[in-house]
XYZ file of C-alpha atoms in Angstrom:
758
model
C 8.815 -153.962 61.801
C 12.068 -154.696 63.232
C 14.967 -152.557 61.984
C 18.671 -153.437 62.373
C 21.939 -152.076 61.094
C 24.490 -153.858 59.864
C 27.960 -152.262 60.211
C 31.328 -153.198 59.148
C 34.832 -152.129 58.827
C 37.554 -152.135 56.673
C 41.105 -150.293 56.562
C 39.781 -147.618 58.334
C 36.726 -147.274 56.652
C 33.446 -147.561 58.326
C 30.381 -149.157 56.165
C 26.829 -150.144 57.029
C 23.523 -151.752 55.929
C 20.380 -150.558 57.208
C 17.577 -153.482 57.339
C 13.909 -153.462 57.649
C 11.945 -156.465 58.261
C 8.284 -156.809 58.139
C 7.341 -159.490 60.677
C 3.795 -159.477 59.514
C 4.789 -160.296 55.842
C 7.413 -162.497 56.901
C 9.851 -160.619 53.726
C 12.704 -158.303 53.782
C 12.918 -154.626 52.168
C 16.717 -153.861 51.862
C 18.032 -150.155 51.639
C 21.064 -148.749 49.717
C 24.464 -150.389 49.919
C 27.363 -148.384 49.763
C 30.997 -149.267 48.378
C 33.890 -147.034 48.129
C 35.129 -146.343 44.628
C 38.885 -147.432 43.900
C 39.205 -149.390 46.691
C 42.173 -152.097 46.332
C 42.295 -154.458 48.973
C 44.520 -158.140 49.103
C 40.949 -160.149 49.665
C 37.240 -159.296 48.379
C 36.027 -156.445 50.487
C 32.511 -157.199 52.708
C 30.208 -154.868 52.366
C 26.948 -156.379 53.788
C 25.054 -159.008 54.379
C 21.820 -160.266 53.436
C 19.398 -162.135 56.135
C 16.055 -163.491 56.522
C 13.828 -164.548 59.767
C 13.383 -167.959 58.053
C 16.894 -168.777 58.372
C 16.783 -170.841 61.232
C 20.853 -171.229 61.470
C 20.608 -174.876 60.476
C 22.220 -174.600 57.439
C 19.322 -175.358 54.848
C 18.637 -171.341 53.899
C 20.354 -170.528 50.780
C 21.192 -167.097 49.648
C 21.389 -166.633 45.805
C 22.510 -163.212 44.249
C 21.478 -162.188 40.386
C 21.600 -158.901 38.579
C 24.307 -156.565 37.374
C 27.913 -157.799 38.433
C 26.552 -160.629 40.502
C 29.459 -163.694 40.448
C 31.732 -161.356 39.033
C 31.771 -158.002 40.866
C 29.868 -158.878 43.962
C 29.699 -162.327 45.216
C 27.580 -163.928 48.199
C 28.462 -166.196 50.709
C 25.402 -168.890 50.074
C 24.941 -169.983 53.846
C 25.649 -166.804 55.392
C 24.496 -163.930 53.366
C 27.609 -161.703 53.348
C 28.141 -159.800 50.270
C 31.795 -159.263 49.200
C 33.319 -156.833 46.076
C 36.086 -158.577 44.305
C 37.932 -155.763 42.430
C 37.768 -151.866 42.516
C 34.975 -149.716 41.110
C 35.176 -146.403 39.152
C 32.144 -144.042 39.956
C 32.709 -142.454 36.729
C 32.000 -145.450 34.561
C 29.298 -146.816 36.833
C 27.666 -145.460 39.869
C 25.300 -147.945 41.116
C 24.309 -151.567 40.341
C 21.014 -153.157 40.655
C 20.778 -156.877 42.178
C 17.826 -159.208 43.190
C 18.378 -161.574 46.443
C 16.606 -164.810 47.131
C 16.466 -167.329 49.838
C 15.525 -170.698 49.186
C 15.579 -174.076 50.830
C 18.552 -175.608 50.109
C 16.810 -179.095 50.376
C 13.658 -178.264 48.464
C 14.881 -175.435 46.643
C 11.874 -173.807 47.440
C 11.852 -170.013 47.987
C 11.735 -169.145 51.397
C 11.128 -165.351 50.901
C 10.181 -163.505 47.870
C 12.621 -162.184 45.746
C 13.896 -158.800 46.986
C 15.441 -155.950 44.615
C 18.542 -153.734 46.395
C 20.679 -151.269 45.225
C 24.285 -151.004 45.641
C 25.914 -147.443 44.829
C 29.594 -146.668 44.444
C 30.694 -143.898 46.743
C 32.638 -140.844 45.162
C 35.914 -140.152 46.156
C 38.151 -136.687 44.937
C 39.858 -138.949 42.087
C 39.235 -136.978 38.997
C 40.951 -133.161 38.524
C 39.540 -130.403 36.716
C 39.973 -130.412 32.994
C 39.899 -127.711 30.539
C 37.905 -129.238 27.532
C 38.570 -125.750 25.002
C 42.220 -124.958 25.956
C 44.637 -123.375 25.087
C 42.503 -120.421 24.094
C 43.804 -117.225 21.967
C 41.815 -113.910 22.948
C 42.449 -110.493 21.580
C 42.056 -106.936 23.287
C 42.427 -103.235 22.174
C 45.492 -102.015 23.318
C 45.084 -99.158 26.011
C 42.379 -100.457 27.238
C 40.588 -99.467 31.010
C 41.106 -101.672 34.200
C 38.534 -104.642 34.269
C 37.980 -104.928 30.381
C 36.694 -108.392 30.165
C 38.879 -110.755 27.531
C 37.274 -114.188 27.539
C 36.070 -116.820 29.677
C 37.122 -120.182 30.634
C 35.543 -123.008 31.798
C 36.663 -126.671 33.261
C 34.978 -129.636 34.119
C 35.389 -132.038 37.330
C 34.246 -135.657 36.176
C 33.816 -136.298 40.219
C 30.133 -136.467 41.666
C 29.041 -132.803 42.417
C 26.283 -133.634 44.754
C 28.778 -135.397 47.064
C 31.429 -133.519 49.124
C 33.448 -130.694 47.241
C 35.129 -133.057 45.037
C 33.558 -130.957 41.912
C 33.485 -127.606 43.366
C 36.071 -125.407 41.168
C 38.185 -122.249 41.651
C 39.970 -120.318 39.411
C 43.138 -118.544 39.775
C 46.517 -117.345 37.975
C 49.537 -119.016 37.491
C 51.203 -116.585 34.991
C 50.190 -113.138 34.013
C 49.049 -111.827 37.172
C 51.259 -108.378 36.592
C 48.722 -107.374 33.747
C 45.511 -109.638 34.329
C 42.718 -111.130 36.449
C 40.478 -113.653 36.624
C 37.229 -114.033 38.452
C 37.529 -117.474 40.519
C 33.942 -117.995 40.233
C 33.258 -117.593 36.651
C 36.787 -118.013 35.107
C 36.304 -114.617 33.323
C 39.597 -113.370 32.123
C 40.111 -109.291 32.859
C 42.894 -106.297 32.129
C 44.509 -105.288 35.317
C 46.095 -102.365 34.318
C 45.407 -99.598 31.800
C 48.623 -98.713 29.552
C 49.020 -101.842 27.828
C 50.973 -100.434 24.721
C 50.996 -102.550 21.559
C 53.995 -101.061 20.258
C 56.152 -102.169 23.060
C 54.408 -105.967 23.532
C 51.714 -106.927 21.550
C 51.411 -110.440 22.841
C 50.915 -111.809 26.553
C 50.756 -115.630 27.437
C 48.495 -116.564 30.225
C 48.429 -119.508 32.382
C 44.956 -120.285 34.149
C 44.484 -123.076 37.356
C 40.973 -124.836 38.201
C 41.079 -126.588 41.538
C 38.331 -128.624 43.063
C 37.942 -129.396 46.684
C 36.992 -125.595 46.570
C 40.685 -124.614 46.190
C 41.541 -125.988 49.598
C 44.490 -128.105 50.494
C 44.338 -131.329 49.081
C 42.026 -130.640 46.089
C 43.041 -131.646 42.372
C 43.595 -129.129 39.877
C 44.334 -128.334 36.173
C 45.928 -125.494 34.058
C 45.226 -123.988 30.820
C 46.879 -121.439 28.850
C 45.227 -117.971 26.988
C 47.457 -116.035 24.671
C 46.346 -112.629 24.699
C 47.062 -110.454 21.684
C 46.754 -106.758 21.663
C 44.624 -105.014 18.466
C 46.017 -101.774 17.272
C 44.691 -98.321 17.806
C 45.827 -95.107 16.211
C 47.776 -93.821 19.615
C 51.414 -93.097 17.705
C 51.886 -89.920 15.830
C 53.963 -90.155 12.584
C 57.445 -89.288 12.587
C 59.887 -88.219 9.832
C 62.975 -90.377 9.971
C 65.215 -87.332 9.442
C 64.429 -83.697 9.653
C 66.624 -82.402 6.413
C 66.452 -83.543 3.212
C 68.715 -82.956 0.244
C 68.389 -83.484 -3.386
C 69.529 -82.471 -6.706
C 67.836 -82.553 -10.085
C 69.608 -81.713 -13.855
C 67.497 -78.273 -15.763
C 67.041 -80.741 -18.433
C 64.544 -82.563 -16.388
C 61.422 -83.001 -17.735
C 58.238 -82.228 -15.596
C 57.135 -85.680 -13.803
C 60.810 -86.825 -13.508
C 61.665 -88.552 -9.877
C 63.539 -85.961 -7.967
C 63.703 -88.062 -4.542
C 62.006 -89.983 -1.612
C 61.066 -89.199 2.023
C 60.030 -91.595 4.456
C 58.246 -91.450 7.572
C 57.349 -93.962 10.344
C 53.912 -94.817 12.349
C 53.993 -97.593 15.086
C 50.363 -98.539 14.455
C 49.371 -100.935 11.706
C 46.924 -100.754 8.948
C 44.732 -98.016 8.302
C 45.958 -96.441 11.588
C 49.299 -96.161 9.991
C 48.398 -94.524 6.707
C 50.414 -91.169 6.073
C 49.590 -88.120 3.932
C 52.303 -85.813 2.735
C 51.699 -82.282 1.784
C 54.307 -79.756 0.360
C 53.531 -76.182 2.408
C 53.009 -73.170 0.814
C 56.718 -71.742 0.319
C 59.363 -70.269 -2.339
C 59.147 -73.330 -4.246
C 55.346 -72.656 -5.433
C 53.949 -75.426 -7.357
C 57.227 -76.523 -9.242
C 57.404 -79.870 -7.334
C 54.741 -82.545 -6.413
C 54.414 -85.069 -3.613
C 52.670 -88.682 -3.533
C 52.797 -91.264 -0.668
C 53.873 -94.558 -1.816
C 53.599 -96.766 1.553
C 55.514 -95.158 4.430
C 57.395 -93.334 1.513
C 56.993 -89.824 -0.501
C 57.865 -89.725 -3.969
C 58.847 -85.861 -4.816
C 58.625 -84.890 -8.444
C 59.003 -82.351 -10.822
C 55.968 -80.419 -11.809
C 57.539 -77.717 -14.447
C 60.863 -77.237 -15.906
C 63.959 -75.589 -13.995
C 66.416 -73.345 -15.038
C 69.686 -73.066 -13.544
C 70.391 -69.647 -15.054
C 67.189 -68.244 -13.202
C 67.434 -70.490 -9.891
C 69.854 -72.744 -8.465
C 68.077 -74.296 -5.623
C 64.924 -74.529 -4.002
C 64.189 -75.097 -0.106
C 60.296 -76.390 1.177
C 58.776 -77.638 3.772
C 56.738 -81.102 3.771
C 54.202 -82.396 6.612
C 53.299 -85.504 7.421
C 50.017 -86.588 9.213
C 47.053 -89.230 9.898
C 44.121 -88.816 8.335
C 42.184 -90.555 10.819
C 42.589 -89.636 14.515
C 41.373 -91.326 17.910
C 40.218 -88.235 19.809
C 41.155 -90.230 23.116
C 44.928 -90.144 22.169
C 45.118 -86.473 21.227
C 46.642 -85.771 24.759
C 49.419 -87.349 23.362
C 50.506 -84.738 21.074
C 49.602 -83.801 17.389
C 49.736 -86.470 15.086
C 51.699 -85.203 12.315
C 55.599 -83.829 11.811
C 57.297 -81.539 9.557
C 60.792 -81.891 7.605
C 62.706 -79.733 5.465
C 63.483 -80.149 1.841
C 66.296 -78.685 -0.492
C 66.727 -79.413 -3.861
C 69.718 -78.140 -6.179
C 69.464 -77.354 -9.482
C 72.304 -78.814 -11.651
C 73.697 -76.941 -14.378
C 73.325 -78.568 -17.912
C 74.438 -77.782 -21.544
C 71.205 -77.031 -23.059
C 70.254 -76.805 -26.744
C 69.952 -73.113 -28.267
C 66.814 -71.280 -27.534
C 64.658 -69.683 -30.183
C 63.483 -65.933 -29.391
C 60.102 -67.774 -30.488
C 58.021 -70.966 -30.282
C 57.165 -70.269 -34.013
C 57.394 -67.513 -36.632
C 54.916 -66.171 -39.187
C 56.599 -63.928 -42.360
C 55.370 -63.043 -45.754
C 57.103 -62.247 -49.031
C 55.433 -60.488 -52.284
C 55.023 -62.997 -55.048
C 57.259 -62.045 -58.239
C 60.110 -60.911 -55.889
C 63.325 -61.825 -57.729
C 65.569 -64.147 -56.091
C 67.615 -63.560 -52.633
C 64.551 -61.722 -51.361
C 64.374 -60.959 -47.931
C 61.771 -62.683 -46.136
C 62.305 -62.380 -42.262
C 65.041 -63.097 -39.629
C 65.211 -65.713 -36.611
C 67.360 -65.733 -33.895
C 68.444 -68.022 -30.823
C 70.866 -67.823 -27.677
C 72.611 -70.442 -25.866
C 70.974 -70.700 -22.475
C 74.175 -71.567 -20.895
C 76.138 -68.222 -21.938
C 73.830 -65.967 -23.140
C 75.583 -65.895 -26.340
C 74.301 -65.900 -30.232
C 77.457 -66.032 -31.891
C 78.076 -69.553 -31.299
C 74.894 -71.010 -32.876
C 74.519 -71.815 -36.861
C 71.398 -71.865 -38.654
C 69.933 -74.078 -41.308
C 66.823 -75.247 -42.939
C 65.634 -78.561 -42.466
C 65.425 -80.085 -46.111
C 62.563 -82.439 -45.754
C 60.340 -79.267 -45.077
C 61.692 -77.339 -48.215
C 62.272 -80.086 -50.701
C 62.325 -77.834 -53.750
C 64.916 -75.509 -52.006
C 62.578 -72.274 -52.298
C 64.240 -70.492 -49.502
C 67.968 -70.054 -48.340
C 68.838 -68.911 -44.634
C 72.304 -67.259 -43.854
C 74.045 -69.876 -41.094
C 75.222 -67.144 -38.861
C 72.544 -64.242 -38.968
C 69.322 -66.560 -39.382
C 68.326 -64.053 -42.306
C 65.817 -66.023 -44.688
C 65.389 -65.254 -48.209
C 64.058 -66.688 -51.410
C 65.909 -68.784 -54.031
C 63.338 -68.483 -57.099
C 60.213 -66.227 -57.566
C 57.091 -67.332 -55.782
C 53.640 -67.442 -57.653
C 50.864 -66.828 -54.792
C 48.421 -68.349 -57.571
C 50.849 -71.641 -57.264
C 51.363 -71.698 -53.475
C 50.018 -69.310 -51.019
C 51.874 -70.488 -47.886
C 55.150 -72.383 -47.377
C 56.008 -74.074 -44.138
C 59.555 -74.785 -43.133
C 61.520 -75.841 -40.078
C 64.616 -73.845 -39.077
C 67.348 -75.779 -37.277
C 69.648 -74.133 -34.663
C 72.670 -76.003 -33.612
C 75.434 -74.932 -31.496
C 78.745 -74.860 -32.843
C 80.844 -76.281 -29.644
C 78.510 -79.158 -29.358
C 76.408 -80.342 -32.302
C 74.317 -82.382 -30.400
C 72.657 -79.840 -28.819
C 69.988 -78.841 -31.655
C 66.656 -76.495 -31.710
C 63.899 -76.545 -34.299
C 61.212 -73.801 -34.756
C 58.323 -73.869 -37.463
C 58.290 -70.804 -39.868
C 55.388 -70.159 -41.742
C 55.755 -68.002 -44.696
C 52.741 -66.273 -46.608
C 53.088 -65.346 -50.502
C 51.666 -61.844 -50.532
C 49.267 -61.109 -54.066
C 50.356 -58.896 -56.893
C 47.631 -57.810 -59.403
C 49.494 -59.905 -62.262
C 46.423 -61.472 -63.562
C 43.924 -60.179 -66.564
C 40.365 -60.503 -66.069
C 38.111 -63.396 -67.201
C 34.749 -64.406 -67.757
C 33.722 -66.277 -65.024
C 31.557 -68.697 -67.186
C 30.790 -69.356 -70.837
C 27.875 -66.936 -71.686
C 24.943 -67.576 -74.275
C 22.237 -64.934 -74.670
C 19.421 -64.220 -77.193
C 17.946 -60.562 -78.306
C 14.902 -60.040 -80.881
C 15.654 -59.224 -84.202
C 13.721 -55.926 -83.913
C 15.304 -54.727 -80.569
C 16.454 -51.344 -80.514
C 20.209 -49.695 -80.201
C 21.121 -49.357 -76.466
C 18.552 -52.063 -75.189
C 19.933 -54.521 -72.807
C 20.301 -58.035 -73.495
C 22.560 -59.344 -70.644
C 24.551 -58.832 -67.998
C 28.131 -60.282 -68.368
C 30.422 -61.124 -64.662
C 34.111 -61.617 -64.841
C 36.526 -62.836 -62.334
C 40.160 -61.567 -61.251
C 42.612 -61.978 -59.014
C 42.874 -59.251 -56.372
C 45.583 -58.000 -54.216
C 43.677 -58.489 -50.988
C 44.886 -61.100 -49.097
C 43.246 -64.604 -49.252
C 40.433 -63.111 -50.979
C 38.606 -62.627 -54.266
C 36.496 -60.071 -55.697
C 34.165 -59.882 -58.847
C 34.236 -57.227 -61.451
C 31.224 -56.320 -63.831
C 30.979 -55.626 -67.393
C 28.344 -53.272 -67.514
C 25.366 -54.284 -69.582
C 25.909 -55.930 -72.895
C 24.064 -53.692 -75.343
C 23.330 -53.732 -79.031
C 25.080 -51.155 -80.316
C 23.785 -50.764 -83.842
C 21.303 -51.520 -86.256
C 21.390 -55.403 -87.596
C 22.358 -55.813 -90.920
C 19.917 -57.938 -93.008
C 20.902 -61.062 -93.352
C 20.159 -64.540 -95.186
C 17.850 -66.413 -93.157
C 14.280 -67.251 -93.183
C 11.591 -65.452 -91.120
C 11.124 -68.305 -88.646
C 15.170 -69.283 -88.022
C 17.320 -68.340 -85.404
C 20.497 -66.738 -86.548
C 23.864 -67.640 -83.925
C 26.363 -65.034 -83.577
C 29.831 -65.064 -81.568
C 30.636 -61.662 -80.323
C 34.040 -60.956 -78.846
C 34.559 -58.929 -75.521
C 38.267 -57.237 -74.610
C 38.353 -57.286 -70.612
C 40.491 -54.865 -69.295
C 41.751 -53.981 -65.612
C 41.927 -50.235 -64.980
C 44.450 -50.506 -62.298
C 47.168 -52.609 -63.945
C 45.996 -52.323 -67.632
C 46.030 -56.294 -68.429
C 43.794 -57.630 -70.753
C 41.986 -60.850 -72.175
C 39.423 -61.481 -74.592
C 36.267 -63.616 -74.284
C 33.220 -64.521 -76.292
C 29.422 -64.312 -75.622
C 27.420 -66.844 -78.047
C 24.500 -64.377 -78.916
C 20.976 -65.939 -80.679
C 18.987 -63.529 -82.916
C 15.476 -64.620 -82.823
C 12.352 -63.729 -84.880
C 10.068 -62.065 -82.374
C 6.178 -61.137 -81.904
C 4.781 -57.290 -81.475
C 6.040 -56.089 -78.343
C 9.303 -57.857 -78.488
C 8.457 -61.349 -77.408
C 10.091 -64.394 -79.098
C 7.800 -66.171 -80.789
C 9.353 -69.577 -80.755
C 12.658 -69.688 -78.908
C 12.772 -70.040 -75.503
C 15.155 -67.969 -73.379
C 18.537 -69.805 -73.708
C 19.470 -68.537 -70.950
C 17.544 -70.840 -68.673
C 19.465 -73.901 -67.475
C 18.295 -77.306 -67.673
C 17.388 -77.732 -64.335
C 15.083 -74.568 -64.770
C 13.535 -75.978 -67.618
C 12.939 -79.256 -65.748
C 11.285 -77.311 -62.913
C 8.919 -75.444 -65.143
C 7.648 -78.778 -66.862
C 7.228 -80.380 -63.477
C 4.967 -77.843 -62.321
C 3.039 -77.732 -65.465
C 2.851 -81.714 -65.141
C 1.717 -81.122 -61.625
C -1.042 -78.801 -62.269
C -2.268 -81.008 -65.099
C -2.410 -83.700 -62.995
C -4.707 -81.888 -60.288
C -6.811 -80.367 -62.799
C -7.633 -84.055 -64.115
C -8.242 -85.267 -60.752
C -10.561 -82.290 -59.540
C -12.521 -83.064 -62.805
C -12.788 -86.765 -62.028
C -14.130 -86.299 -58.703
C -16.673 -83.760 -59.854
C -18.030 -85.964 -62.311
C -18.225 -89.035 -59.853
C -20.143 -86.820 -57.328
C -22.468 -85.808 -60.368
C -23.105 -89.405 -61.412
C -23.949 -90.677 -57.717
C -26.250 -87.676 -57.358
C -28.315 -87.352 -60.490
C -30.171 -89.831 -62.265
C -29.174 -91.058 -65.778
C -30.930 -88.689 -68.108
C -32.642 -91.445 -70.448
C -34.600 -92.766 -67.096
C -37.886 -91.564 -66.816
C -38.546 -88.987 -63.638
C -41.703 -90.966 -63.320
C -40.130 -94.017 -61.981
C -38.138 -92.039 -59.294
C -39.827 -91.649 -56.298
C -38.009 -89.255 -53.926
C -38.575 -89.283 -49.941
C -38.154 -86.562 -47.823
C -38.529 -86.022 -43.996
C -38.906 -82.697 -44.084
C -42.293 -81.160 -43.519
C -43.348 -77.772 -44.724
C -44.634 -75.487 -42.403
C -48.137 -74.878 -44.440
C -49.667 -71.393 -45.011
C -48.799 -70.120 -41.305
C -45.073 -70.277 -42.467
C -44.671 -66.888 -44.075
C -41.432 -65.644 -42.635
C -39.249 -68.631 -44.584
C -40.231 -67.457 -48.313
C -41.978 -64.496 -50.096
C -45.310 -65.702 -51.507
C -45.351 -62.683 -53.812
C -42.140 -63.953 -55.710
C -43.943 -66.859 -56.686
C -47.066 -65.241 -58.255
C -44.838 -62.587 -60.186
C -41.459 -63.735 -61.485
C -38.886 -60.761 -62.104
C -37.816 -59.908 -65.452
C -34.013 -60.442 -66.031
C -31.690 -59.243 -68.370
C -29.711 -61.984 -68.229
C -29.810 -64.717 -71.339
C -32.333 -66.827 -71.023
C -31.276 -70.530 -70.195
C -28.625 -69.314 -67.592
C -28.924 -69.697 -63.782
C -28.232 -66.646 -61.906
C -25.287 -66.160 -59.568
C -27.453 -64.471 -56.966
C -27.612 -66.454 -53.309
C -31.426 -66.034 -53.662
C -33.654 -68.088 -55.771
C -34.441 -66.386 -59.214
C -37.718 -66.733 -61.265
C -36.914 -67.392 -64.873
C -40.159 -66.368 -66.766
C -41.519 -67.862 -70.109
C -43.547 -65.618 -72.571
C -47.244 -65.153 -72.000
C -48.302 -67.073 -75.040
C -46.116 -69.975 -74.106
C -43.934 -72.272 -76.090
C -45.480 -75.108 -77.695
C -44.238 -78.531 -75.950
C -41.328 -79.620 -77.829
C -39.468 -76.288 -77.061
C -40.152 -76.614 -73.319
C -38.455 -79.897 -73.453
C -35.464 -78.799 -74.761
C -35.483 -75.651 -72.826
C -35.832 -77.986 -69.663
C -32.976 -80.247 -71.185
C -30.725 -76.948 -71.606
C -31.593 -76.397 -68.105
C -30.710 -79.629 -66.835
C -27.548 -79.748 -68.798
C -26.593 -76.521 -67.265
C -27.276 -77.346 -63.548
C -25.394 -80.384 -64.003
C -22.197 -79.946 -66.373
C -21.517 -76.474 -65.960
C -18.411 -75.839 -63.455
C -18.830 -72.235 -63.062
C -22.279 -72.612 -61.546
C -22.189 -71.522 -57.769
C -22.906 -74.333 -55.315
C -26.414 -73.201 -53.542
C -29.631 -74.287 -54.333
C -31.902 -72.181 -56.757
C -35.584 -72.206 -57.637
C -36.627 -72.072 -61.350
C -40.287 -70.525 -62.252
C -41.645 -71.736 -65.734
C -45.420 -69.902 -66.523
C -46.653 -73.009 -68.258
C -49.439 -75.120 -67.188
C -49.505 -78.845 -68.487
C -52.466 -79.906 -70.221
C -52.842 -83.214 -68.341
C -52.026 -86.690 -68.544
C -53.662 -89.948 -69.460
C -51.916 -91.445 -66.306
C -53.646 -89.531 -63.826
C -52.357 -87.710 -60.794
C -49.606 -89.286 -59.014
C -50.682 -87.379 -55.900
C -51.801 -89.728 -52.842
C -54.355 -86.799 -51.688
C -56.791 -87.704 -54.477
C -57.697 -83.926 -54.427
C -60.390 -82.256 -56.729
C -59.984 -78.666 -57.651
C -63.365 -78.508 -58.368
C -64.800 -79.796 -55.282
C -65.976 -77.345 -52.768
C -64.111 -79.629 -49.925
C -60.998 -78.771 -51.127
C -61.892 -75.214 -50.267
C -63.150 -75.737 -46.955
C -59.754 -77.950 -46.238
C -57.352 -75.157 -47.321
C -59.324 -72.222 -46.045
C -60.852 -69.456 -47.600
C -57.688 -67.604 -48.276
C -57.023 -69.928 -51.106
C -59.267 -67.755 -53.324
C -56.453 -65.310 -53.533
C -54.184 -67.809 -54.955
C -55.807 -67.506 -58.300
C -56.519 -70.607 -60.410
C -55.343 -73.984 -59.696
C -52.122 -75.209 -61.135
C -51.530 -71.840 -62.807
C -47.773 -71.952 -62.421
C -45.080 -75.301 -62.212
C -42.154 -74.925 -59.757
C -39.263 -77.341 -60.564
C -36.685 -77.525 -58.183
C -33.626 -79.912 -58.932
C -33.478 -83.070 -57.591
C -30.536 -82.887 -55.472
C -31.884 -79.363 -53.939
C -35.349 -80.769 -53.292
C -34.859 -81.685 -49.557
C -33.330 -78.011 -48.798
C -36.087 -76.264 -50.657
C -39.029 -78.327 -49.858
C -38.171 -77.633 -46.383
C -37.319 -74.038 -47.113
C -40.531 -72.969 -48.944
C -42.813 -75.027 -46.762
C -44.413 -76.546 -49.622
C -43.111 -80.317 -49.173
C -42.133 -82.279 -52.219
C -43.622 -81.329 -55.497
C -44.357 -84.216 -58.376
C -44.849 -83.094 -61.834
C -46.703 -84.557 -64.622
C -47.214 -83.406 -68.062
C -48.130 -84.230 -71.369
C -44.971 -83.970 -72.747
C -43.735 -87.426 -70.777
C -40.115 -88.100 -71.579
C -39.554 -84.447 -72.160
C -39.790 -83.580 -68.939
């Protein structure tokens, strides 16, 4: 390999090309070419030369340049291979160019060397100042913050090549605002430099920052930006009254809720930090006044009426404070303030004032006109006198002019006689007018009660109707009669009872039929034992024919009201309906459990799942009761009411078959239809043996009483039972299941010669 360097010098700047040539391959390999950006001269600038060892310097070698900017930005001398740049280059627009060099034979146009690619790089110079892309900036920081509190970070950029020299190395400095702020030269973070920046003194600061390249050295380019720093509020200022003493006045005629005046306080803080709370401190004013905060002011209002004659002035203290306090600033002092408020009560011409808010009086009824009812009184609150007040009655409250009042003294009297039974209470309105100022008027309500006198005769409280028997004795009570009387007790009524209305004399014979009723109208005189007042009432008496013992035969008691009669009829109808329903249910139950009487009992096969206990089951029933039926003194044909089974015997001689059938039908009807029979089961015993039947036995056992095998099967004890089929036991069909199990004999099937009679 052959290595050589190509140098060039232009206007104080030295450039060069390093070339390596391989002799073995007879080809070239080019390294980078460099050209300084922004260079501008009168002629194209030589930046390097292309050469090959195939060039014999005989003018036959031709150099050709192709690629980016070939022929426009870069030109080559075909004979010598010198490369020139024709115009200034900007590295920020394009920092390198890729070109292809070719050496050919000028005559044959044959390539002497293979084409070779090389790069021309634009060398950077510090031609771009730093730029703050996001400026200007606005930042906030709370007031009174400590030194070094971070506010904002600013960033600048430099378009120069950061890998070549210090053209893009930036340093940040403060141009304005160094008294209150500082900046980190490497990161551009802006910080506070003092601890007592007070928003109330200055709330906005303008800071100018500079970024300089070349590491901040002389000759570097710089760029600036502004940062507007705003201080946010904290509660570091206590409230203060604008003045220490406030004076107001109020008329004694002012009503509660009236505004008396406004006081104000200032707080240099903002928003919630400036919210104020006003309070009236306990003092001689008590609860006479109220105070309410409205923005930065406080409104003082009247809480209850004031009276100049009682008190002409008030003085109290008012306190203002912040409800929220930052404990960091308590060292600055208390966050509250006090002021004194004085209120003068102004005298006014007040209307007359009655001694009471309401008057209650009374007067007796039937009192002649000009009867005294009572007296009202009023004074002039301004002078305390009563002689300049005139009284009158509001005509709208006493439209009938029932009462009168003396204008000077306020004495109320009656103008007409009053009747308590007509109107018990009278409500009138009395007006008090100030004589020297008729516009000053007061009103008061006077309630007058009319007292009762015993001036009404007693009366029957209703129309009485009674009845008595034509055979009643003298002195016998017939009815009790009540009368009513208006009594002299206030707001009440009482009832006086006339003693028993009795028959005083024997009734004279009257012309009437034995079954008819005689109506008589008996006058009664009612007398008030206190006042002697009397009245007459009439009682209607019906004289009725009666049975023995005094009971009336046909006439119902006329004293019963229509409602009572309807209630009695409703009860009777309800009882009849319940009875009919009970009989209907009983009949339905009997029809569902019993076969029809005309059905042949031999066609009814009854199956029972209960098995008798056999002869060993001696505890279930007393066998002796089956052998000897007890005699009963009860009438034959009725079931006993005893809970134990009863045996009803027949005469020893028996009855003909027809009588037995009738007897059984009677017994069946008794059990079926007699509602008085108890619901328990019973066993009927009849001492009669059937005469046999042509149909034969219905039993599936095919037993024969004459065979010896039967005795062997039933055991030797069967001989003690006597002749077979001596007694016949009939169990009602509805009770067979119960008694079959109870007796231990199983179901019993009966077959006699009577056939249908059974």
